[in-house]
């Protein structure tokens, strides 16, 4: 065991002395030392109750003969950070989370890890750490919150964001806005739609790094506590059998995760995070794999923001195991991929079944024959761009219109609220990429304002930044190369005609190569927006969105 190197024999007496100082007994010190990485805090609804998960996981470790040792990880709430300078930090925090877990684990030589995240960047940050460290690890998240209610209808965080647009448009008054605010998020947990947090928690299952139902068992349920105890039990078996993350995080595992992603139209942020996790596992995950899986995977689960169902509905319908079983029937999964259960994927899902066909459709009767996400290319995005096709109105799947160009999200939001955007326009927001932002801000503000004003069937939005998993409409992000790297998006001018053809995976501007080259000669790259602190270092090291925005 790793910990034996520092705690055994005469040379380990000093380490044992420090453990004795904390109250550990000789028997506890002698057992495998399991790090319990708890990202609990009191600023993120998804993380508010994670102490309950950590306590249950520690119980599971103790039940199985290990010694749990808890330490913290940071966690940012994207919803609170949204729409201001704070949104430059969430994606960048993914690297901080990964690095800090590495530092704690290597310094203290843990024998295994139970990783406890729940929200957007914390999940991939912890998975990246597991892949980098490659010691036995299992993830158990905090679980989704329940959907809010308004009469017979359901509400979620996206409901209040779109309601702000409706208020700005004069469609609802301030009392109605506050009523939605009070009811959209009824309790703790990761926001109730298939936004980034829940997408990544579901894909943790599909990757094999989380137990079945990790993505859908509700935050406030006894099932979630049992899941955490089981994770504590499982980590001891993983340590005993020396099963490590890179035994699980194989190329087949990532293909399985992408297939599940396409079948349920997860957040476009998954296309940032899966390549970053693969990078830490020593693999390269190209955007072409996402497009290939999208082409062959039926879209069978339409969860908010693409549809009316929420995570509680997906769980009641059989969760990710049932969805994967449906895909397995079509031969779309690598069923021999190993998981943290100690069994292969096929064994985990073989006896599951869909309990509600209104939520998880048959693969023979999908919403669409192809997956919910699409990768676009063209002279505007030579290295690719990403769109949640399932959340795009049919009228906007193919669209051409004049560019209305903004060099920041803030400028675009002001224009939208001032009603200067016209039907048919293509809003272009640039210098918001990983390097240019820096930090690649999520843009739920512009997309929800457009939707709240009833223009999501009339206006497209393009950016080298990214979108919240709650976004809907013709919102095309991750345009690569980004403007700060002198990508073609930096050369667009007001009035240029943009051609969008999502079914044919095309995104282009009506300019010739010579015209683009001529504009490129005159391009002056702006000065960095941040010159001090962590974001300045991040901007100097971060790579393009199409490579997962990893640091090099």
Short mmCIF file of C-alpha atoms in Angstrom, two decimals:
data_model
loop_
_atom_site.label_atom_id
_atom_site.label_comp_id
_atom_site.label_asym_id
_atom_site.label_seq_id
_atom_site.Cartn_x
_atom_site.Cartn_y
_atom_site.Cartn_z
CA UNK A 1 0.00 0.00 0.00
CA UNK A 2 1.10 3.59 -0.67
CA UNK A 3 0.67 4.59 2.95
CA UNK A 4 2.92 1.77 4.16
CA UNK A 5 5.87 3.65 2.70
CA UNK A 6 5.40 6.51 5.15
CA UNK A 7 3.86 4.89 8.25
CA UNK A 8 5.53 1.46 8.68
CA UNK A 9 8.73 0.51 10.48
CA UNK A 10 11.10 2.64 12.55
CA UNK A 11 11.28 5.33 9.85
CA UNK A 12 7.50 5.71 10.02
CA UNK A 13 7.48 6.47 13.74
CA UNK A 14 7.35 10.23 13.10
CA UNK A 15 4.29 9.83 10.85
CA UNK A 16 2.60 7.56 13.38
CA UNK A 17 3.30 10.20 16.02
CA UNK A 18 1.34 12.78 14.01
CA UNK A 19 -1.57 10.37 13.56
CA UNK A 20 -1.54 9.66 17.30
CA UNK A 21 -1.73 13.41 17.88
CA UNK A 22 -5.04 13.49 15.97
CA UNK A 23 -6.48 10.62 18.00
CA UNK A 24 -6.01 7.76 15.54
CA UNK A 25 -5.43 4.37 17.16
CA UNK A 26 -2.68 1.95 16.20
CA UNK A 27 -5.26 -0.24 14.46
CA UNK A 28 -6.58 2.68 12.41
CA UNK A 29 -3.08 3.67 11.34
CA UNK A 30 -2.35 0.11 10.28
CA UNK A 31 -5.32 -0.05 7.88
CA UNK A 32 -5.48 1.32 4.30
CA UNK A 33 -5.80 5.13 4.45
CA UNK A 34 -8.62 6.34 2.20
CA UNK A 35 -8.86 10.00 1.24
CA UNK A 36 -12.43 11.33 1.34
CA UNK A 37 -12.40 14.38 -0.94
CA UNK A 38 -15.36 16.48 0.15
CA UNK A 39 -16.27 19.63 -1.82
CA UNK A 40 -19.00 20.66 0.65
CA UNK A 41 -19.58 24.39 1.12
CA UNK A 42 -22.38 26.79 1.95
CA UNK A 43 -22.54 28.73 -1.34
CA UNK A 44 -23.55 25.99 -3.82
CA UNK A 45 -26.97 24.26 -3.48
CA UNK A 46 -25.48 21.12 -4.97
CA UNK A 47 -22.75 21.08 -2.32
CA UNK A 48 -24.61 22.29 0.75
CA UNK A 49 -25.45 18.76 1.93
CA UNK A 50 -22.29 16.93 0.89
CA UNK A 51 -21.29 16.41 4.52
CA UNK A 52 -24.08 13.79 4.59
CA UNK A 53 -22.48 12.03 1.63
CA UNK A 54 -19.00 12.20 3.18
CA UNK A 55 -20.28 10.79 6.48
CA UNK A 56 -21.98 7.89 4.69
CA UNK A 57 -18.90 7.19 2.55
CA UNK A 58 -16.72 7.14 5.67
CA UNK A 59 -19.14 4.66 7.25
CA UNK A 60 -18.74 2.40 4.22
CA UNK A 61 -14.94 2.59 4.45
CA UNK A 62 -15.03 1.77 8.16
CA UNK A 63 -17.43 -1.12 7.58
CA UNK A 64 -14.91 -2.62 5.16
CA UNK A 65 -11.77 -2.23 7.25
CA UNK A 66 -10.30 1.05 6.04
CA UNK A 67 -9.50 4.35 7.71
CA UNK A 68 -11.24 7.33 6.10
CA UNK A 69 -9.46 10.69 6.18
CA UNK A 70 -11.45 13.67 4.93
CA UNK A 71 -10.01 16.72 3.17
CA UNK A 72 -11.67 19.53 1.18
CA UNK A 73 -11.91 20.69 -2.39
CA UNK A 74 -13.26 24.01 -3.63
CA UNK A 75 -16.49 24.36 -5.57
CA UNK A 76 -17.94 27.35 -7.47
CA UNK A 77 -21.65 27.82 -8.19
CA UNK A 78 -21.97 28.66 -11.88
CA UNK A 79 -25.43 30.10 -11.30
CA UNK A 80 -24.12 32.65 -8.79
CA UNK A 81 -21.04 33.36 -10.92
CA UNK A 82 -23.17 33.82 -14.07
CA UNK A 83 -23.25 37.11 -15.92
CA UNK A 84 -20.33 38.97 -14.30
CA UNK A 85 -16.56 38.79 -13.91
CA UNK A 86 -16.89 35.83 -11.56
CA UNK A 87 -17.82 33.59 -14.50
CA UNK A 88 -14.22 33.75 -15.67
CA UNK A 89 -13.30 31.43 -12.79
CA UNK A 90 -15.43 28.23 -12.91
CA UNK A 91 -13.70 26.53 -15.84
CA UNK A 92 -10.31 27.66 -14.57
CA UNK A 93 -11.21 26.18 -11.16
CA UNK A 94 -11.34 22.73 -12.76
CA UNK A 95 -7.54 22.77 -12.92
CA UNK A 96 -7.23 24.06 -9.36
CA UNK A 97 -9.39 21.20 -8.10
CA UNK A 98 -7.37 18.62 -9.98
CA UNK A 99 -4.03 20.08 -8.89
CA UNK A 100 -5.02 20.42 -5.22
CA UNK A 101 -6.20 16.81 -5.02
CA UNK A 102 -2.91 15.72 -6.58
CA UNK A 103 -1.00 17.76 -4.01
CA UNK A 104 -2.92 16.38 -1.03
CA UNK A 105 -2.80 12.78 -2.27
CA UNK A 106 0.87 12.69 -3.16
CA UNK A 107 1.93 14.51 0.01
CA UNK A 108 0.02 12.12 2.27
CA UNK A 109 0.24 8.90 0.21
CA UNK A 110 -3.41 7.83 0.36
CA UNK A 111 -4.18 4.26 -0.68
CA UNK A 112 -7.45 5.18 -2.37
CA UNK A 113 -9.88 8.05 -2.89
CA UNK A 114 -13.62 8.55 -2.56
CA UNK A 115 -14.36 11.69 -4.59
CA UNK A 116 -17.45 13.68 -3.60
CA UNK A 117 -18.48 16.45 -6.06
CA UNK A 118 -21.82 17.50 -7.46
CA UNK A 119 -21.67 20.56 -9.69
CA UNK A 120 -20.29 21.66 -13.01
CA UNK A 121 -16.47 21.86 -12.89
CA UNK A 122 -15.99 19.93 -9.68
CA UNK A 123 -17.01 16.61 -11.28
CA UNK A 124 -14.52 16.74 -14.19
CA UNK A 125 -11.84 18.27 -11.96
CA UNK A 126 -12.05 15.28 -9.64
CA UNK A 127 -12.17 12.78 -12.50
CA UNK A 128 -9.07 14.42 -13.98
CA UNK A 129 -7.31 14.02 -10.63
CA UNK A 130 -8.28 10.34 -10.44
CA UNK A 131 -6.93 9.73 -13.94
CA UNK A 132 -3.71 11.65 -13.24
CA UNK A 133 -2.96 10.00 -9.89
CA UNK A 134 -4.11 6.54 -10.97
CA UNK A 135 -4.71 5.14 -7.50
CA UNK A 136 -7.96 3.25 -6.71
CA UNK A 137 -10.79 5.79 -6.80
CA UNK A 138 -14.57 5.90 -6.86
CA UNK A 139 -16.83 8.90 -7.28
CA UNK A 140 -20.15 9.49 -5.55
CA UNK A 141 -21.90 12.79 -6.20
CA UNK A 142 -24.48 14.63 -4.10
CA UNK A 143 -27.38 14.03 -6.48
CA UNK A 144 -29.87 16.26 -8.30
CA UNK A 145 -32.46 18.51 -6.69
CA UNK A 146 -36.13 18.01 -7.37
CA UNK A 147 -37.84 20.15 -10.00
CA UNK A 148 -39.75 23.18 -8.84
CA UNK A 149 -43.49 23.40 -9.35
CA UNK A 150 -45.84 26.04 -10.71
CA UNK A 151 -49.35 24.61 -10.78
CA UNK A 152 -49.22 21.51 -12.96
CA UNK A 153 -45.95 22.54 -14.61
CA UNK A 154 -42.32 22.03 -13.62
CA UNK A 155 -39.68 24.69 -13.04
CA UNK A 156 -35.90 24.63 -12.92
CA UNK A 157 -33.01 27.10 -12.80
CA UNK A 158 -33.42 27.81 -16.51
CA UNK A 159 -37.02 28.89 -15.82
CA UNK A 160 -35.90 31.82 -13.71
CA UNK A 161 -33.16 32.80 -16.16
CA UNK A 162 -35.69 32.91 -19.01
CA UNK A 163 -38.19 34.71 -16.77
CA UNK A 164 -35.68 37.56 -16.45
CA UNK A 165 -35.84 37.94 -20.23
CA UNK A 166 -39.64 37.88 -20.10
CA UNK A 167 -39.58 40.58 -17.41
CA UNK A 168 -37.23 42.75 -19.49
CA UNK A 169 -39.61 42.25 -22.41
CA UNK A 170 -42.60 43.38 -20.33
CA UNK A 171 -44.35 40.01 -20.48
CA UNK A 172 -44.40 39.44 -16.70
CA UNK A 173 -44.28 41.81 -13.74
CA UNK A 174 -41.88 41.88 -10.80
CA UNK A 175 -44.19 39.87 -8.53
CA UNK A 176 -44.47 37.10 -11.11
CA UNK A 177 -40.69 37.10 -11.53
CA UNK A 178 -40.16 36.73 -7.78
CA UNK A 179 -42.72 33.93 -7.58
CA UNK A 180 -40.72 31.93 -10.15
CA UNK A 181 -37.50 32.74 -8.27
CA UNK A 182 -38.97 31.36 -5.03
CA UNK A 183 -40.19 28.13 -6.63
CA UNK A 184 -37.69 27.23 -9.38
CA UNK A 185 -35.17 25.55 -7.04
CA UNK A 186 -37.13 23.91 -4.18
CA UNK A 187 -34.19 22.44 -2.28
CA UNK A 188 -30.57 21.38 -2.36
CA UNK A 189 -28.92 19.32 -5.07
CA UNK A 190 -27.51 19.90 -8.52
CA UNK A 191 -30.00 21.89 -10.63
CA UNK A 192 -32.81 19.60 -11.73
CA UNK A 193 -32.40 19.57 -15.51
CA UNK A 194 -29.82 17.81 -17.65
CA UNK A 195 -27.47 20.75 -17.31
CA UNK A 196 -23.69 20.38 -17.01
CA UNK A 197 -23.59 19.04 -13.43
CA UNK A 198 -26.12 16.28 -13.99
CA UNK A 199 -24.72 15.52 -17.44
CA UNK A 200 -21.28 14.92 -15.96
CA UNK A 201 -22.63 12.92 -13.01
CA UNK A 202 -24.49 10.68 -15.45
CA UNK A 203 -21.41 10.31 -17.64
CA UNK A 204 -19.39 9.36 -14.56
CA UNK A 205 -21.63 6.28 -14.46
CA UNK A 206 -21.19 5.65 -18.17
CA UNK A 207 -17.40 5.94 -17.83
CA UNK A 208 -17.52 3.32 -15.07
CA UNK A 209 -16.12 5.62 -12.35
CA UNK A 210 -19.42 5.95 -10.46
CA UNK A 211 -21.88 3.37 -9.20
CA UNK A 212 -25.17 2.77 -11.05
CA UNK A 213 -27.67 5.60 -10.39
CA UNK A 214 -24.91 8.00 -9.33
CA UNK A 215 -26.27 10.52 -11.84
CA UNK A 216 -29.96 10.37 -10.99
CA UNK A 217 -30.66 9.25 -7.38
CA UNK A 218 -32.05 12.39 -5.75
CA UNK A 219 -30.05 14.49 -3.31
CA UNK A 220 -32.62 14.24 -0.52
CA UNK A 221 -33.24 10.49 -0.81
CA UNK A 222 -32.20 7.58 1.37
CA UNK A 223 -31.02 5.93 -1.84
CA UNK A 224 -28.34 8.61 -2.19
CA UNK A 225 -27.04 7.88 1.32
CA UNK A 226 -26.98 4.14 0.60
CA UNK A 227 -25.09 4.87 -2.61
CA UNK A 228 -22.45 6.79 -0.66
CA UNK A 229 -22.05 3.96 1.86
CA UNK A 230 -21.68 1.49 -1.01
CA UNK A 231 -19.01 3.74 -2.57
CA UNK A 232 -17.07 3.53 0.70
CA UNK A 233 -17.36 -0.25 0.63
CA UNK A 234 -16.36 -0.45 -3.03
CA UNK A 235 -13.19 1.60 -2.62
CA UNK A 236 -11.85 -1.05 -0.25
CA UNK A 237 -12.42 -3.75 -2.87
CA UNK A 238 -10.72 -1.60 -5.49
CA UNK A 239 -7.71 -1.17 -3.20
CA UNK A 240 -7.62 -4.88 -2.41
CA UNK A 241 -7.78 -5.85 -6.10
CA UNK A 242 -5.57 -2.95 -7.25
CA UNK A 243 -8.14 -1.71 -9.78
CA UNK A 244 -7.09 1.79 -10.82
CA UNK A 245 -8.78 4.57 -12.81
CA UNK A 246 -6.76 3.94 -15.96
CA UNK A 247 -7.97 0.33 -15.90
CA UNK A 248 -11.46 1.80 -16.21
CA UNK A 249 -10.91 5.01 -18.19
CA UNK A 250 -10.10 3.30 -21.49
CA UNK A 251 -10.90 4.37 -25.03
CA UNK A 252 -13.94 2.07 -24.90
CA UNK A 253 -15.15 3.75 -21.70
CA UNK A 254 -14.99 7.19 -23.32
CA UNK A 255 -16.85 5.93 -26.39
CA UNK A 256 -19.54 4.57 -24.09
CA UNK A 257 -19.80 7.89 -22.27
CA UNK A 258 -20.06 9.85 -25.52
CA UNK A 259 -22.74 7.46 -26.79
CA UNK A 260 -24.78 8.02 -23.62
CA UNK A 261 -24.18 11.76 -23.96
CA UNK A 262 -25.61 11.72 -27.48
CA UNK A 263 -28.59 9.56 -26.51
CA UNK A 264 -29.74 12.07 -23.88
CA UNK A 265 -28.34 15.34 -25.33
CA UNK A 266 -26.16 16.30 -22.39
CA UNK A 267 -24.61 19.70 -21.91
CA UNK A 268 -22.24 20.95 -24.60
CA UNK A 269 -19.72 21.36 -21.77
CA UNK A 270 -19.25 17.60 -21.82
CA UNK A 271 -17.33 18.14 -25.05
CA UNK A 272 -14.85 20.23 -23.02
CA UNK A 273 -14.61 17.91 -20.04
CA UNK A 274 -14.37 14.43 -21.54
CA UNK A 275 -11.28 15.30 -23.64
CA UNK A 276 -9.67 16.87 -20.56
CA UNK A 277 -10.28 13.71 -18.49
CA UNK A 278 -8.98 11.57 -21.36
CA UNK A 279 -5.88 13.75 -21.54
CA UNK A 280 -5.09 13.01 -17.89
CA UNK A 281 -5.59 9.30 -18.61
CA UNK A 282 -3.00 9.47 -21.37
CA UNK A 283 -5.53 9.36 -24.22
CA UNK A 284 -6.45 11.76 -27.02
CA UNK A 285 -10.17 12.31 -27.56
CA UNK A 286 -10.74 14.17 -30.79
CA UNK A 287 -13.95 16.03 -31.66
CA UNK A 288 -14.37 13.63 -34.57
CA UNK A 289 -15.26 10.87 -32.08
CA UNK A 290 -18.17 12.96 -30.78
CA UNK A 291 -19.44 13.51 -34.31
CA UNK A 292 -19.04 9.83 -35.21
CA UNK A 293 -21.01 8.70 -32.14
CA UNK A 294 -23.67 11.34 -32.78
CA UNK A 295 -24.21 10.01 -36.30
CA UNK A 296 -25.03 6.49 -35.11
CA UNK A 297 -26.72 7.08 -31.73
CA UNK A 298 -30.49 7.59 -31.49
CA UNK A 299 -31.70 10.45 -29.32
CA UNK A 300 -34.01 8.71 -26.83
CA UNK A 301 -34.20 10.83 -23.64
CA UNK A 302 -35.40 14.43 -23.94
CA UNK A 303 -34.64 16.04 -20.58
CA UNK A 304 -34.85 19.77 -19.75
CA UNK A 305 -33.70 22.09 -21.28
CA UNK A 306 -34.40 20.07 -24.43
CA UNK A 307 -37.69 18.68 -23.13
CA UNK A 308 -40.18 18.82 -20.25
CA UNK A 309 -38.80 15.99 -18.11
CA UNK A 310 -36.30 16.38 -15.26
CA UNK A 311 -33.77 14.23 -13.45
CA UNK A 312 -36.34 12.77 -11.06
CA UNK A 313 -38.30 11.58 -14.09
CA UNK A 314 -35.21 10.02 -15.66
CA UNK A 315 -34.45 8.24 -12.38
CA UNK A 316 -37.99 6.92 -12.04
CA UNK A 317 -37.81 5.68 -15.63
CA UNK A 318 -34.78 3.50 -14.83
CA UNK A 319 -31.94 6.00 -14.88
CA UNK A 320 -28.72 5.69 -16.84
CA UNK A 321 -28.56 1.85 -16.50
CA UNK A 322 -31.92 1.52 -18.27
CA UNK A 323 -30.92 4.03 -20.93
CA UNK A 324 -27.64 2.16 -21.48
CA UNK A 325 -29.48 -1.15 -21.70
CA UNK A 326 -31.59 0.32 -24.48
CA UNK A 327 -28.41 1.33 -26.32
CA UNK A 328 -26.83 -2.06 -25.64
CA UNK A 329 -29.69 -3.77 -27.50
CA UNK A 330 -28.52 -1.92 -30.62
CA UNK A 331 -24.88 -2.89 -30.12
CA UNK A 332 -23.86 0.71 -29.44
CA UNK A 333 -21.87 0.08 -26.25
CA UNK A 334 -18.64 -1.72 -25.40
CA UNK A 335 -20.15 -4.03 -22.81
CA UNK A 336 -16.89 -5.55 -21.54
CA UNK A 337 -15.57 -2.20 -20.22
CA UNK A 338 -14.62 -2.45 -16.53
CA UNK A 339 -16.38 -0.34 -13.85
CA UNK A 340 -15.85 0.48 -10.17
CA UNK A 341 -18.39 -2.20 -9.28
CA UNK A 342 -15.73 -4.73 -10.26
CA UNK A 343 -18.04 -5.89 -13.05
CA UNK A 344 -18.23 -5.01 -16.71
CA UNK A 345 -20.76 -2.51 -18.05
CA UNK A 346 -22.85 -5.28 -19.58
CA UNK A 347 -23.20 -7.05 -16.23
CA UNK A 348 -24.26 -3.84 -14.48
CA UNK A 349 -27.07 -3.01 -16.88
CA UNK A 350 -28.24 -6.44 -18.09
CA UNK A 351 -31.20 -6.73 -15.71
CA UNK A 352 -32.40 -3.13 -15.89
CA UNK A 353 -35.42 -2.06 -17.86
CA UNK A 354 -37.15 1.14 -18.93
CA UNK A 355 -40.09 1.84 -16.64
CA UNK A 356 -41.50 4.87 -18.47
CA UNK A 357 -41.36 5.07 -22.26
CA UNK A 358 -42.49 8.68 -22.14
CA UNK A 359 -39.11 9.52 -20.61
CA UNK A 360 -36.75 6.97 -22.20
CA UNK A 361 -37.92 6.00 -25.65
CA UNK A 362 -37.13 2.80 -27.46
CA UNK A 363 -34.07 2.96 -29.69
CA UNK A 364 -36.45 1.90 -32.47
CA UNK A 365 -38.66 4.95 -31.82
CA UNK A 366 -36.27 7.81 -30.99
CA UNK A 367 -36.94 11.52 -31.00
CA UNK A 368 -34.30 11.72 -33.70
CA UNK A 369 -32.22 9.10 -35.44
CA UNK A 370 -29.02 10.97 -34.56
CA UNK A 371 -27.62 12.18 -31.24
CA UNK A 372 -28.46 15.37 -29.40
CA UNK A 373 -25.09 17.14 -29.85
CA UNK A 374 -23.44 18.11 -33.12
CA UNK A 375 -19.91 19.17 -34.06
CA UNK A 376 -19.82 21.78 -36.82
CA UNK A 377 -16.91 22.78 -39.04
CA UNK A 378 -16.33 25.28 -41.81
CA UNK A 379 -14.30 28.38 -42.60
CA UNK A 380 -15.64 30.03 -39.44
CA UNK A 381 -14.69 27.05 -37.24
CA UNK A 382 -11.83 25.12 -38.86
CA UNK A 383 -11.13 23.21 -35.64
CA UNK A 384 -14.78 22.73 -34.76
CA UNK A 385 -17.74 24.16 -32.85
CA UNK A 386 -20.42 22.51 -30.73
CA UNK A 387 -24.21 22.86 -30.54
CA UNK A 388 -26.94 21.06 -28.61
CA UNK A 389 -28.94 20.15 -31.71
CA UNK A 390 -31.79 18.71 -29.66
CA UNK A 391 -32.48 22.11 -28.08
CA UNK A 392 -32.57 23.98 -31.42
CA UNK A 393 -35.94 24.82 -32.93
CA UNK A 394 -36.57 23.09 -36.25
CA UNK A 395 -36.76 26.50 -37.92
CA UNK A 396 -33.19 27.27 -36.90
CA UNK A 397 -31.43 24.03 -37.84
CA UNK A 398 -30.60 25.67 -41.17
CA UNK A 399 -30.26 29.44 -41.03
CA UNK A 400 -28.48 32.27 -42.79
CA UNK A 401 -28.33 35.79 -41.49
CA UNK A 402 -26.24 38.92 -40.97
CA UNK A 403 -23.64 38.97 -38.22
CA UNK A 404 -24.04 41.37 -35.32
CA UNK A 405 -20.61 41.35 -33.68
CA UNK A 406 -19.69 41.93 -30.02
CA UNK A 407 -16.27 41.65 -28.40
CA UNK A 408 -17.70 40.60 -25.02
CA UNK A 409 -20.74 38.95 -23.48
CA UNK A 410 -21.59 42.14 -21.59
CA UNK A 411 -21.93 44.15 -24.82
CA UNK A 412 -24.20 41.50 -26.29
CA UNK A 413 -26.50 41.31 -23.25
CA UNK A 414 -26.91 45.10 -23.26
CA UNK A 415 -27.88 45.01 -26.95
CA UNK A 416 -30.37 42.19 -26.39
CA UNK A 417 -32.03 43.97 -23.47
CA UNK A 418 -32.13 47.22 -25.45
CA UNK A 419 -33.97 45.31 -28.19
CA UNK A 420 -31.50 46.22 -30.92
CA UNK A 421 -31.32 42.60 -32.14
CA UNK A 422 -33.63 41.84 -35.05
CA UNK A 423 -35.21 38.61 -36.22
CA UNK A 424 -32.83 36.69 -38.46
CA UNK A 425 -29.67 38.14 -36.91
CA UNK A 426 -26.67 35.99 -36.01
CA UNK A 427 -25.15 37.32 -32.79
CA UNK A 428 -21.38 36.78 -32.67
CA UNK A 429 -19.69 37.05 -29.26
CA UNK A 430 -15.91 36.71 -29.39
CA UNK A 431 -12.83 37.12 -27.22
CA UNK A 432 -14.63 34.97 -24.62
CA UNK A 433 -12.66 31.75 -25.24
CA UNK A 434 -10.38 29.97 -22.75
CA UNK A 435 -7.53 32.41 -23.42
CA UNK A 436 -9.47 35.48 -24.47
CA UNK A 437 -12.05 35.56 -21.67
CA UNK A 438 -10.03 34.39 -19.97
CA UNK A 439 -11.85 31.37 -18.61
CA UNK A 440 -14.45 30.84 -21.34
CA UNK A 441 -17.49 32.27 -19.57
CA UNK A 442 -20.80 30.41 -19.81
CA UNK A 443 -23.44 32.49 -21.54
CA UNK A 444 -26.80 31.57 -20.09
CA UNK A 445 -27.59 35.29 -19.84
CA UNK A 446 -27.73 35.98 -23.59
CA UNK A 447 -29.39 32.68 -24.51
CA UNK A 448 -32.03 32.83 -21.77
CA UNK A 449 -32.77 36.47 -22.57
CA UNK A 450 -33.30 35.59 -26.22
CA UNK A 451 -35.55 32.67 -25.24
CA UNK A 452 -37.41 34.72 -22.64
CA UNK A 453 -38.11 37.38 -25.26
CA UNK A 454 -39.49 34.72 -27.61
CA UNK A 455 -36.72 35.05 -30.20
CA UNK A 456 -35.09 31.61 -29.87
CA UNK A 457 -36.73 30.56 -33.15
CA UNK A 458 -35.48 33.65 -34.95
CA UNK A 459 -31.95 34.45 -33.74
CA UNK A 460 -28.71 32.42 -33.64
CA UNK A 461 -25.80 33.00 -31.29
CA UNK A 462 -22.18 32.08 -32.04
CA UNK A 463 -19.24 32.33 -29.67
CA UNK A 464 -15.72 31.14 -28.94
CA UNK A 465 -16.97 30.97 -25.36
CA UNK A 466 -19.36 28.35 -24.07
CA UNK A 467 -22.93 27.91 -22.94
CA UNK A 468 -24.54 26.73 -19.76
CA UNK A 469 -26.01 23.25 -19.95
CA UNK A 470 -29.33 25.03 -19.37
CA UNK A 471 -29.09 26.95 -22.65
CA UNK A 472 -31.41 26.26 -25.54
CA UNK A 473 -31.82 27.65 -29.03
CA UNK A 474 -29.37 27.94 -31.92
CA UNK A 475 -26.47 28.53 -29.54
CA UNK A 476 -23.19 27.43 -31.11
CA UNK A 477 -20.14 27.57 -28.89
CA UNK A 478 -16.51 26.43 -28.54
CA UNK A 479 -15.67 27.96 -31.94
CA UNK A 480 -12.05 27.05 -32.51
CA UNK A 481 -9.54 28.56 -33.00
CA UNK A 482 -10.75 31.27 -30.65
CA UNK A 483 -10.48 34.96 -31.47
CA UNK A 484 -7.56 35.51 -29.07
CA UNK A 485 -5.64 32.92 -31.11
CA UNK A 486 -6.53 34.85 -34.29
CA UNK A 487 -9.18 32.36 -35.39
CA UNK A 488 -11.56 33.34 -38.21
CA UNK A 489 -14.20 34.46 -35.69
CA UNK A 490 -11.91 37.44 -34.99
CA UNK A 491 -12.26 38.52 -38.63
CA UNK A 492 -16.08 38.71 -38.79
CA UNK A 493 -17.60 42.16 -39.35
CA UNK A 494 -21.14 43.44 -38.88
CA UNK A 495 -23.31 42.45 -41.81
CA UNK A 496 -21.26 39.44 -42.96
CA UNK A 497 -23.61 36.62 -43.85
CA UNK A 498 -23.24 33.55 -41.64
CA UNK A 499 -24.49 30.19 -42.94
CA UNK A 500 -25.52 27.59 -40.34
CA UNK A 501 -26.42 24.06 -41.45
CA UNK A 502 -26.59 21.85 -38.37
CA UNK A 503 -27.85 18.67 -40.10
CA UNK A 504 -24.88 18.86 -42.48
CA UNK A 505 -22.51 19.96 -39.69
CA UNK A 506 -21.49 23.19 -41.37
CA UNK A 507 -20.70 26.68 -40.01
CA UNK A 508 -19.33 29.22 -42.47
CA UNK A 509 -19.12 32.89 -43.29
CA UNK A 510 -19.60 34.06 -46.88
CA UNK A 511 -16.04 35.22 -47.34
CA UNK A 512 -13.40 33.78 -49.63
CA UNK A 513 -10.05 32.55 -48.36
CA UNK A 514 -8.42 35.61 -49.91
CA UNK A 515 -10.87 37.96 -48.16
CA UNK A 516 -10.23 36.27 -44.81
CA UNK A 517 -6.47 36.41 -45.38
CA UNK A 518 -6.64 40.12 -46.22
CA UNK A 519 -8.59 40.86 -43.05
CA UNK A 520 -6.11 38.76 -41.09
CA UNK A 521 -3.27 41.04 -42.16
CA UNK A 522 -5.03 44.00 -40.55
CA UNK A 523 -6.10 42.21 -37.36
CA UNK A 524 -4.79 43.67 -34.11
CA UNK A 525 -5.14 41.28 -31.19
CA UNK A 526 -6.37 43.07 -28.05
CA UNK A 527 -4.38 43.23 -24.86
CA UNK A 528 -5.14 40.54 -22.26
CA UNK A 529 -8.08 41.47 -20.05
CA UNK A 530 -6.41 40.12 -16.91
CA UNK A 531 -2.73 40.66 -16.12
CA UNK A 532 -2.42 39.52 -12.51
CA UNK A 533 -3.24 36.52 -10.37
CA UNK A 534 -4.42 33.04 -11.24
CA UNK A 535 -6.41 33.99 -14.34
CA UNK A 536 -3.35 35.61 -15.89
CA UNK A 537 -1.33 32.42 -15.42
CA UNK A 538 -4.27 30.35 -16.68
CA UNK A 539 -4.59 32.44 -19.85
CA UNK A 540 -0.91 31.93 -20.68
CA UNK A 541 -1.15 28.13 -20.33
CA UNK A 542 -4.62 27.17 -21.54
CA UNK A 543 -5.22 25.50 -24.91
CA UNK A 544 -8.15 25.68 -27.29
CA UNK A 545 -11.67 24.46 -26.54
CA UNK A 546 -11.40 21.71 -29.16
CA UNK A 547 -8.65 20.08 -27.08
CA UNK A 548 -10.64 20.32 -23.83
CA UNK A 549 -9.07 23.62 -22.70
CA UNK A 550 -6.35 21.74 -20.86
CA UNK A 551 -3.23 23.47 -19.55
CA UNK A 552 0.11 22.95 -21.24
#
